[in-house]
Amino acid sequence: MNTPSENSATLTKRLIDSGLRPTAQREVVFKVILEKRDHPTADEIFARVKSQMPTISLATVYNCLETLVQCQLIRQVNLERAPTRYCPNLHQHAHFHDETTGQIHDIDLPIELVAQLHHVLPAGFIASSVELTFRGDAAGTAQPTVPADCAPTLNNPHGTN
Amino acid sequence: MNTPSENSATLTKRLIDSGLRPTAQREVVFKVILEKRDHPTADEIFARVKSQMPTISLATVYNCLETLVQCQLIRQVNLERAPTRYCPNLHQHAHFHDETTGQIHDIDLPIELVAQLHHVLPAGFIASSVELTFRGDAAGTAQPTVPADCAPTLNNPHGTN
DNA sequence: AAAGAGTTTAGAATTATTCTAAATCCTTGT
DNA sequence: ACAAGGATTTAGAATAATTCTAAACTCTTT
Ligand SMILES: [Mn+2]
Ligand SMILES: [Mn+2]
Ligand SMILES: [Zn+2]
Ligand SMILES: [Zn+2]
């Protein structure tokens, strides 16, 4: 959607505008989130980042994620009580949680539907944000993926991929 | 909305239909949730139940809550990563989280709006449930309530109510 | 180069929830 | 009534995602 160097420039600008520093850790965390729009968890991001920057710590990943969220470069996504996921899609969108594959899909929301949603609120209720989540089954998305992380399971007895 | 004895009868029926026993603990947990539709947490429910049944344990409250959810007598409500809340309103409804008071309000959803929500899904996506949450400010709901639980805070320095 | 703020880091702490295993309770068959 | 057996409750330990702490490090500014 944007070139890597454009994204990096945006990051730098946003950080400096907020009085924060554009560090290598913040760059790489942002980059891996943009690389694959699959709503990864902090742990997954940690794993991906470590391959490029083996010395980074999990605490730093959490710190960077918090910073990126505050700078509005990514969004947090919470489903039930599962670990928080992170989403680089800043457009108004809903999430579809495929219960069979575990995948999370972005669903575009027509702007007029969002307006309608606000109309269900009684007088005096002013919503600053709306969150819409579907749960169900998305056909075509094929085989249940073994989670990247991968403890041993019935169909993956050695915990490998 | 229903008399206490009707609710109790419903509970008993549902439990027995599921091969479970209608115990005093399940009764009292269900009762306190119905008494005040304020989306309490497990801890809050524990506190309320203890006044009627001082020997109940927190583990039992969690067990009962899980049972009641499975029997579809109450629903879980998760907001961000805050402790899970429980809701006895079984109608299709959205939640409005008032950020200034912390209160959670039920918002009725017109059935045709729910239908429209499903129409934003691409072909092949079948949603078994939809969840809609607003966050913002509800006017008129008056003073910020000190949480029932109550650690000491600036406007409640002794942690009492 | 020194100072100082901002950042990263490892590891400890927190906390809602789940798990474990023993005690208790209920139902059912005799 | 009694015993057996499963269901439930219970206290406490365990779990796990996240946050906190304090020391080390880095970058910018003087
Ligand atoms: Mn599928
Ligand atoms: Mn208000
Ligand atoms: Zn998304
Ligand atoms: Zn509700």
Short mmCIF file of C-alpha atoms (C1' of nucleotides) and ligand atoms in Angstrom, two decimals:
data_model
loop_
_atom_site.label_atom_id
_atom_site.label_comp_id
_atom_site.label_asym_id
_atom_site.label_seq_id
_atom_site.Cartn_x
_atom_site.Cartn_y
_atom_site.Cartn_z
CA MET A 1 0.00 0.00 0.00
CA ASN A 2 3.04 2.23 0.64
CA THR A 3 6.72 1.73 -0.05
CA PRO A 4 8.87 0.70 2.90
CA SER A 5 10.75 3.98 2.82
CA GLU A 6 7.52 5.98 2.80
CA ASN A 7 6.36 4.03 5.82
CA SER A 8 9.64 4.64 7.53
CA ALA A 9 9.39 8.35 6.79
CA THR A 10 5.87 8.45 8.20
CA LEU A 11 7.05 6.71 11.32
CA THR A 12 9.91 9.11 11.81
CA LYS A 13 7.69 12.10 11.30
CA ARG A 14 5.02 10.88 13.71
CA LEU A 15 7.53 10.06 16.38
CA ILE A 16 9.34 13.37 16.13
CA ASP A 17 6.01 15.22 16.11
CA SER A 18 5.25 13.51 19.40
CA GLY A 19 8.66 14.38 20.85
CA LEU A 20 9.82 10.79 20.58
CA ARG A 21 12.88 9.34 18.91
CA PRO A 22 12.90 7.19 15.79
CA THR A 23 14.86 4.23 17.08
CA ALA A 24 15.94 1.09 15.30
CA GLN A 25 13.64 -0.97 17.52
CA ARG A 26 10.60 1.14 16.71
CA GLU A 27 11.45 0.93 13.01
CA VAL A 28 11.76 -2.82 12.94
CA VAL A 29 8.66 -3.44 15.02
CA PHE A 30 6.65 -1.19 12.73
CA LYS A 31 8.14 -2.84 9.67
CA VAL A 32 7.25 -6.43 10.62
CA ILE A 33 3.70 -5.38 11.39
CA LEU A 34 3.36 -3.85 7.95
CA GLU A 35 4.96 -6.80 6.21
CA LYS A 36 2.19 -9.27 6.87
CA ARG A 37 -1.26 -8.04 7.68
CA ASP A 38 -2.22 -10.94 9.84
CA HIS A 39 -2.90 -9.25 13.18
CA PRO A 40 0.04 -10.76 15.06
CA THR A 41 0.33 -10.90 18.84
CA ALA A 42 3.19 -9.30 20.76
CA ASP A 43 4.86 -12.69 21.01
CA GLU A 44 4.59 -13.27 17.29
CA ILE A 45 5.97 -9.82 16.59
CA PHE A 46 8.78 -10.51 19.04
CA ALA A 47 9.67 -13.69 17.18
CA ARG A 48 9.65 -11.98 13.78
CA VAL A 49 11.66 -9.03 14.99
CA LYS A 50 14.25 -11.21 16.70
CA SER A 51 15.26 -12.72 13.36
CA GLN A 52 16.34 -9.26 12.24
CA MET A 53 17.45 -7.90 15.59
CA PRO A 54 18.32 -10.83 17.85
CA THR A 55 19.09 -8.68 20.88
CA ILE A 56 15.70 -6.99 21.18
CA SER A 57 13.72 -7.78 24.30
CA LEU A 58 10.06 -8.58 24.70
CA ALA A 59 9.66 -5.59 26.99
CA THR A 60 10.91 -3.38 24.18
CA VAL A 61 8.45 -4.91 21.77
CA TYR A 62 5.66 -4.06 24.21
CA ASN A 63 7.08 -0.56 24.62
CA CYS A 64 7.31 -0.02 20.87
CA LEU A 65 3.80 -1.34 20.31
CA GLU A 66 2.44 1.05 22.91
CA THR A 67 4.26 3.93 21.24
CA LEU A 68 3.03 2.99 17.78
CA VAL A 69 -0.53 2.75 19.06
CA GLN A 70 -0.25 6.16 20.71
CA CYS A 71 1.13 7.65 17.50
CA GLN A 72 -1.85 6.12 15.69
CA LEU A 73 0.31 4.09 13.35
CA ILE A 74 -1.23 0.78 14.37
CA ARG A 75 -4.31 -0.34 16.29
CA GLN A 76 -4.88 -2.83 19.05
CA VAL A 77 -7.38 -5.60 18.46
CA ASN A 78 -8.78 -7.56 21.36
CA LEU A 79 -10.81 -10.69 20.80
CA GLU A 80 -12.29 -12.27 23.88
CA ARG A 81 -9.49 -12.58 26.39
CA ALA A 82 -6.89 -13.79 23.94
CA PRO A 83 -3.55 -11.97 23.72
CA THR A 84 -3.85 -8.53 22.17
CA ARG A 85 -3.26 -8.38 18.43
CA TYR A 86 -1.99 -5.50 16.36
CA CYS A 87 -3.36 -4.18 13.10
CA PRO A 88 -1.72 -1.75 10.66
CA ASN A 89 -5.00 -1.06 8.83
CA LEU A 90 -6.05 2.39 9.92
CA HIS A 91 -9.22 2.57 7.85
CA GLN A 92 -12.55 2.11 9.61
CA HIS A 93 -12.99 -1.62 9.50
CA ALA A 94 -14.53 -4.53 11.29
CA HIS A 95 -12.86 -7.80 12.17
CA PHE A 96 -13.99 -11.24 11.22
CA HIS A 97 -12.61 -13.97 13.43
CA ASP A 98 -12.64 -17.31 11.65
CA GLU A 99 -13.15 -19.82 14.40
CA THR A 100 -11.90 -22.77 12.40
CA THR A 101 -8.64 -21.31 11.11
CA GLY A 102 -8.11 -18.72 13.84
CA GLN A 103 -7.45 -16.14 11.16
CA ILE A 104 -8.64 -12.58 11.53
CA HIS A 105 -9.90 -10.81 8.42
CA ASP A 106 -10.38 -7.11 7.91
CA ILE A 107 -13.84 -6.15 6.73
CA ASP A 108 -14.33 -2.78 5.11
CA LEU A 109 -17.20 -0.78 6.48
CA PRO A 110 -19.18 1.53 4.22
CA ILE A 111 -19.15 4.96 5.76
CA GLU A 112 -22.93 5.19 5.72
CA LEU A 113 -23.20 2.00 7.75
CA VAL A 114 -20.95 3.47 10.40
CA ALA A 115 -23.23 6.52 10.46
CA GLN A 116 -26.22 4.22 10.94
CA LEU A 117 -24.52 2.53 13.82
CA HIS A 118 -24.25 5.83 15.62
CA HIS A 119 -27.96 6.40 15.07
CA VAL A 120 -28.91 3.49 17.30
CA LEU A 121 -27.59 5.44 20.28
CA PRO A 122 -30.17 7.15 22.48
CA ALA A 123 -30.02 10.94 22.82
CA GLY A 124 -27.06 12.07 24.90
CA PHE A 125 -24.81 9.15 24.03
CA ILE A 126 -21.79 10.37 22.09
CA ALA A 127 -19.52 7.59 20.85
CA SER A 128 -15.92 8.45 20.10
CA SER A 129 -15.30 5.01 18.66
CA VAL A 130 -17.19 1.95 17.50
CA GLU A 131 -15.90 -1.57 17.35
CA LEU A 132 -17.48 -4.32 15.33
CA THR A 133 -16.43 -7.95 15.45
CA PHE A 134 -17.84 -10.95 13.64
CA ARG A 135 -17.17 -14.50 14.62
CA GLY A 136 -17.82 -17.44 12.36
CA ASP A 137 -16.50 -19.30 9.42
CA ALA A 138 -14.93 -17.91 6.27
CA ALA A 139 -15.18 -20.35 3.42
CA GLY A 140 -12.32 -20.74 0.97
CA THR A 141 -9.71 -19.81 3.51
CA ALA A 142 -8.64 -23.44 3.33
CA GLN A 143 -6.81 -25.67 5.81
CA PRO A 144 -6.63 -24.87 9.49
CA THR A 145 -3.16 -23.40 9.88
CA VAL A 146 -0.95 -24.69 12.63
CA PRO A 147 -0.17 -21.57 14.70
CA ALA A 148 3.28 -20.15 13.90
CA ASP A 149 4.32 -20.56 17.50
CA CYS A 150 3.49 -24.19 17.87
CA ALA A 151 3.30 -26.34 20.89
CA PRO A 152 2.92 -30.02 20.01
CA THR A 153 -0.65 -30.90 19.08
CA LEU A 154 -2.52 -33.89 17.73
CA ASN A 155 -1.84 -33.07 14.10
CA ASN A 156 1.61 -31.62 14.80
CA PRO A 157 3.05 -34.00 17.37
CA HIS A 158 6.56 -32.66 17.39
CA GLY A 159 5.61 -29.02 17.73
CA THR A 160 7.42 -28.19 14.51
CA ASN A 161 5.92 -26.60 11.44
CA MET B 1 -38.53 -8.41 33.79
CA ASN B 2 -39.34 -11.80 35.37
CA THR B 3 -40.22 -12.73 38.92
CA PRO B 4 -37.41 -14.22 41.01
CA SER B 5 -39.17 -17.56 41.19
CA GLU B 6 -39.65 -17.66 37.41
CA ASN B 7 -35.95 -16.99 36.98
CA SER B 8 -35.12 -19.69 39.44
CA ALA B 9 -37.37 -22.11 37.61
CA THR B 10 -35.72 -21.25 34.31
CA LEU B 11 -32.31 -21.81 35.83
CA THR B 12 -33.32 -25.17 37.25
CA LYS B 13 -34.80 -26.29 33.96
CA ARG B 14 -31.80 -25.23 31.93
CA LEU B 15 -29.36 -26.90 34.26
CA ILE B 16 -31.27 -30.16 34.39
CA ASP B 17 -31.69 -30.11 30.60
CA SER B 18 -27.90 -29.94 30.40
CA GLY B 19 -27.41 -32.76 32.87
CA LEU B 20 -26.23 -30.36 35.57
CA ARG B 21 -27.44 -29.84 39.10
CA PRO B 22 -29.28 -26.81 40.34
CA THR B 23 -27.10 -25.94 43.31
CA ALA B 24 -27.45 -23.18 45.87
CA GLN B 25 -24.27 -21.56 44.55
CA ARG B 26 -25.53 -21.48 40.98
CA GLU B 27 -28.83 -20.05 42.17
CA VAL B 28 -27.30 -17.24 44.15
CA VAL B 29 -24.76 -16.31 41.48
CA PHE B 30 -27.53 -16.14 38.91
CA LYS B 31 -29.72 -14.13 41.29
CA VAL B 32 -27.18 -11.41 42.01
CA ILE B 33 -26.50 -10.98 38.31
CA LEU B 34 -30.20 -10.48 37.64
CA GLU B 35 -30.64 -8.11 40.58
CA LYS B 36 -28.60 -5.27 39.15
CA ARG B 37 -27.99 -5.05 35.44
CA ASP B 38 -24.66 -3.36 35.70
CA HIS B 39 -22.35 -5.87 34.02
CA PRO B 40 -20.38 -6.86 37.11
CA THR B 41 -17.01 -8.58 37.07
CA ALA B 42 -16.37 -11.95 38.70
CA ASP B 43 -14.87 -10.15 41.70
CA GLU B 44 -17.89 -7.91 42.08
CA ILE B 45 -20.20 -10.90 41.80
CA PHE B 46 -18.09 -12.71 44.38
CA ALA B 47 -18.44 -9.77 46.78
CA ARG B 48 -22.21 -9.57 46.32
CA VAL B 49 -22.70 -13.29 46.68
CA LYS B 50 -20.56 -13.52 49.78
CA SER B 51 -22.98 -11.30 51.69
CA GLN B 52 -25.66 -13.97 51.19
CA MET B 53 -23.43 -17.01 51.23
CA PRO B 54 -20.23 -16.15 53.09
CA THR B 55 -18.59 -19.52 52.54
CA ILE B 56 -18.63 -19.44 48.73
CA SER B 57 -15.26 -19.37 47.03
CA LEU B 58 -14.07 -17.30 44.10
CA ALA B 59 -13.32 -20.48 42.17
CA THR B 60 -16.93 -21.49 42.56
CA VAL B 61 -18.09 -18.12 41.30
CA TYR B 62 -15.95 -18.65 38.21
CA ASN B 63 -17.30 -22.17 37.84
CA CYS B 64 -20.90 -21.01 38.18
CA LEU B 65 -20.37 -18.19 35.71
CA GLU B 66 -18.96 -20.59 33.18
CA THR B 67 -21.92 -22.89 33.66
CA LEU B 68 -24.43 -20.05 33.32
CA VAL B 69 -22.75 -18.88 30.14
CA GLN B 70 -22.83 -22.39 28.70
CA CYS B 71 -26.50 -22.70 29.56
CA GLN B 72 -27.06 -19.38 27.79
CA LEU B 73 -28.51 -17.72 30.84
CA ILE B 74 -25.94 -14.93 30.87
CA ARG B 75 -23.38 -13.55 28.46
CA GLN B 76 -19.74 -12.61 28.81
CA VAL B 77 -18.72 -9.09 27.91
CA ASN B 78 -15.10 -8.26 27.26
CA LEU B 79 -13.94 -4.67 26.90
CA GLU B 80 -10.32 -4.18 26.00
CA ARG B 81 -8.33 -6.28 28.40
CA ALA B 82 -10.31 -5.40 31.48
CA PRO B 83 -11.72 -8.21 33.64
CA THR B 84 -14.58 -10.05 31.98
CA ARG B 85 -18.02 -8.76 32.79
CA TYR B 86 -21.31 -10.62 32.83
CA CYS B 87 -24.61 -9.56 31.35
CA PRO B 88 -28.05 -11.09 31.92
CA ASN B 89 -29.57 -9.34 28.90
CA LEU B 90 -30.01 -12.04 26.30
CA HIS B 91 -31.52 -9.85 23.61
CA GLN B 92 -29.35 -8.80 20.68
CA HIS B 93 -27.74 -5.66 22.01
CA ALA B 94 -24.65 -3.53 21.77
CA HIS B 95 -22.64 -2.13 24.65
CA PHE B 96 -21.81 1.46 25.28
CA HIS B 97 -18.81 1.97 27.52
CA ASP B 98 -18.91 5.37 29.16
CA GLU B 99 -15.29 6.32 29.56
CA THR B 100 -15.92 8.95 32.21
CA THR B 101 -18.13 6.94 34.56
CA GLY B 102 -16.90 3.50 33.60
CA GLN B 103 -20.51 2.38 33.30
CA ILE B 104 -21.63 -0.02 30.61
CA HIS B 105 -24.99 0.57 29.00
CA ASP B 106 -27.03 -1.86 26.96
CA ILE B 107 -28.05 -0.52 23.56
CA ASP B 108 -30.94 -2.19 21.76
CA LEU B 109 -30.24 -3.08 18.18
CA PRO B 110 -33.03 -2.97 15.60
CA ILE B 111 -33.19 -6.33 13.93
CA GLU B 112 -32.85 -4.80 10.47
CA LEU B 113 -29.60 -3.13 11.48
CA VAL B 114 -28.20 -6.48 12.55
CA ALA B 115 -29.19 -7.83 9.16
CA GLN B 116 -27.37 -4.94 7.48
CA LEU B 117 -24.29 -5.71 9.48
CA HIS B 118 -24.20 -9.18 8.04
CA HIS B 119 -24.47 -7.72 4.56
CA VAL B 120 -21.06 -6.07 4.79
CA LEU B 121 -19.47 -9.50 4.80
CA PRO B 122 -17.95 -10.70 1.52
CA ALA B 123 -19.37 -13.83 -0.08
CA GLY B 124 -18.39 -16.95 1.83
CA PHE B 125 -18.14 -15.30 5.23
CA ILE B 126 -20.78 -16.70 7.56
CA ALA B 127 -20.93 -15.00 10.93
CA SER B 128 -22.41 -16.92 13.82
CA SER B 129 -22.24 -13.89 16.07
CA VAL B 130 -21.69 -10.17 15.87
CA GLU B 131 -20.41 -7.93 18.62
CA LEU B 132 -20.79 -4.17 18.65
CA THR B 133 -19.22 -1.89 21.22
CA PHE B 134 -19.32 1.86 21.49
CA ARG B 135 -16.94 3.88 23.59
CA GLY B 136 -17.57 7.46 24.56
CA ASP B 137 -19.52 9.64 26.89
CA ALA B 138 -23.13 9.25 27.96
CA ALA B 139 -24.53 12.54 29.14
CA GLY B 140 -26.91 12.69 32.08
CA THR B 141 -25.46 9.62 33.72
CA ALA B 142 -24.16 11.99 36.42
CA GLN B 143 -21.18 11.72 38.74
CA PRO B 144 -18.24 9.38 38.17
CA THR B 145 -18.98 6.48 40.48
CA VAL B 146 -16.22 5.20 42.69
CA PRO B 147 -15.87 1.53 41.74
CA ALA B 148 -17.55 -0.80 44.24
CA ASP B 149 -14.27 -2.51 44.90
CA CYS B 150 -12.26 0.50 45.72
CA ALA B 151 -8.58 0.93 46.13
CA PRO B 152 -7.66 4.34 47.54
CA THR B 153 -7.71 7.04 44.87
CA LEU B 154 -7.39 10.80 44.70
CA ASN B 155 -11.07 11.44 45.37
CA ASN B 156 -11.43 8.46 47.67
CA PRO B 157 -8.20 8.55 49.68
CA HIS B 158 -9.12 5.87 52.19
CA GLY B 159 -10.37 3.36 49.69
CA THR B 160 -13.77 3.25 51.38
CA ASN B 161 -17.13 4.07 49.81
"C1'" DA C 1 33.61 15.73 26.57
"C1'" DA C 2 29.88 16.09 30.05
"C1'" DA C 3 25.17 16.34 31.11
"C1'" DG C 4 20.61 14.98 30.63
"C1'" DA C 5 16.73 13.22 28.64
"C1'" DG C 6 14.93 9.35 26.33
"C1'" DT C 7 15.22 4.38 25.45
"C1'" DT C 8 16.22 -0.37 26.05
"C1'" DT C 9 16.78 -4.28 28.77
"C1'" DA C 10 16.39 -8.33 32.11
"C1'" DG C 11 14.02 -9.77 35.39
"C1'" DA C 12 10.55 -9.19 39.01
"C1'" DA C 13 5.80 -8.15 39.92
"C1'" DT C 14 1.01 -8.09 38.89
"C1'" DT C 15 -3.42 -10.07 38.17
"C1'" DA C 16 -7.36 -12.25 36.05
"C1'" DT C 17 -8.20 -16.68 35.30
"C1'" DT C 18 -7.55 -21.72 35.26
"C1'" DC C 19 -5.99 -25.88 37.28
"C1'" DT C 20 -5.44 -29.47 40.91
"C1'" DA C 21 -6.70 -32.47 44.19
"C1'" DA C 22 -9.09 -33.21 48.25
"C1'" DA C 23 -13.49 -32.63 50.73
"C1'" DT C 24 -18.38 -32.38 50.44
"C1'" DC C 25 -22.82 -33.02 48.47
"C1'" DC C 26 -26.62 -35.47 45.91
"C1'" DT C 27 -28.76 -38.92 43.48
"C1'" DT C 28 -29.64 -43.52 42.71
"C1'" DG C 29 -29.78 -48.44 43.50
"C1'" DT C 30 -30.12 -51.75 46.86
"C1'" DA D 1 -31.76 -46.28 55.60
"C1'" DC D 2 -27.18 -47.14 53.40
"C1'" DA D 3 -23.51 -47.32 50.31
"C1'" DA D 4 -21.50 -46.10 46.01
"C1'" DG D 5 -20.38 -42.93 42.56
"C1'" DG D 6 -20.55 -39.00 40.09
"C1'" DA D 7 -21.01 -33.98 40.44
"C1'" DT D 8 -19.73 -29.92 42.78
"C1'" DT D 9 -17.26 -27.00 45.77
"C1'" DT D 10 -13.20 -25.39 47.78
"C1'" DA D 11 -8.43 -23.55 48.94
"C1'" DG D 12 -4.51 -22.92 47.16
"C1'" DA D 13 -1.10 -23.42 43.49
"C1'" DA D 14 -0.18 -22.52 38.74
"C1'" DT D 15 -0.47 -19.95 34.47
"C1'" DA D 16 0.33 -16.33 31.30
"C1'" DA D 17 -0.10 -11.79 29.24
"C1'" DT D 18 1.23 -7.59 30.48
"C1'" DT D 19 3.32 -3.99 33.32
"C1'" DC D 20 6.74 -2.35 36.36
"C1'" DT D 21 11.51 -1.38 38.10
"C1'" DA D 22 15.87 0.06 38.03
"C1'" DA D 23 20.11 -0.17 35.85
"C1'" DA D 24 22.59 0.25 31.46
"C1'" DC D 25 22.80 2.44 27.22
"C1'" DT D 26 22.27 5.96 23.48
"C1'" DC D 27 21.50 10.15 21.45
"C1'" DT D 28 21.28 15.07 21.45
"C1'" DT D 29 22.65 19.34 23.22
"C1'" DT D 30 25.77 22.22 25.59
MN MN E 1 -12.84 -21.41 7.18
MN MN E 2 -21.05 10.68 31.33
ZN ZN E 3 -7.62 -5.11 11.25
ZN ZN E 4 -25.29 -6.12 28.16
#
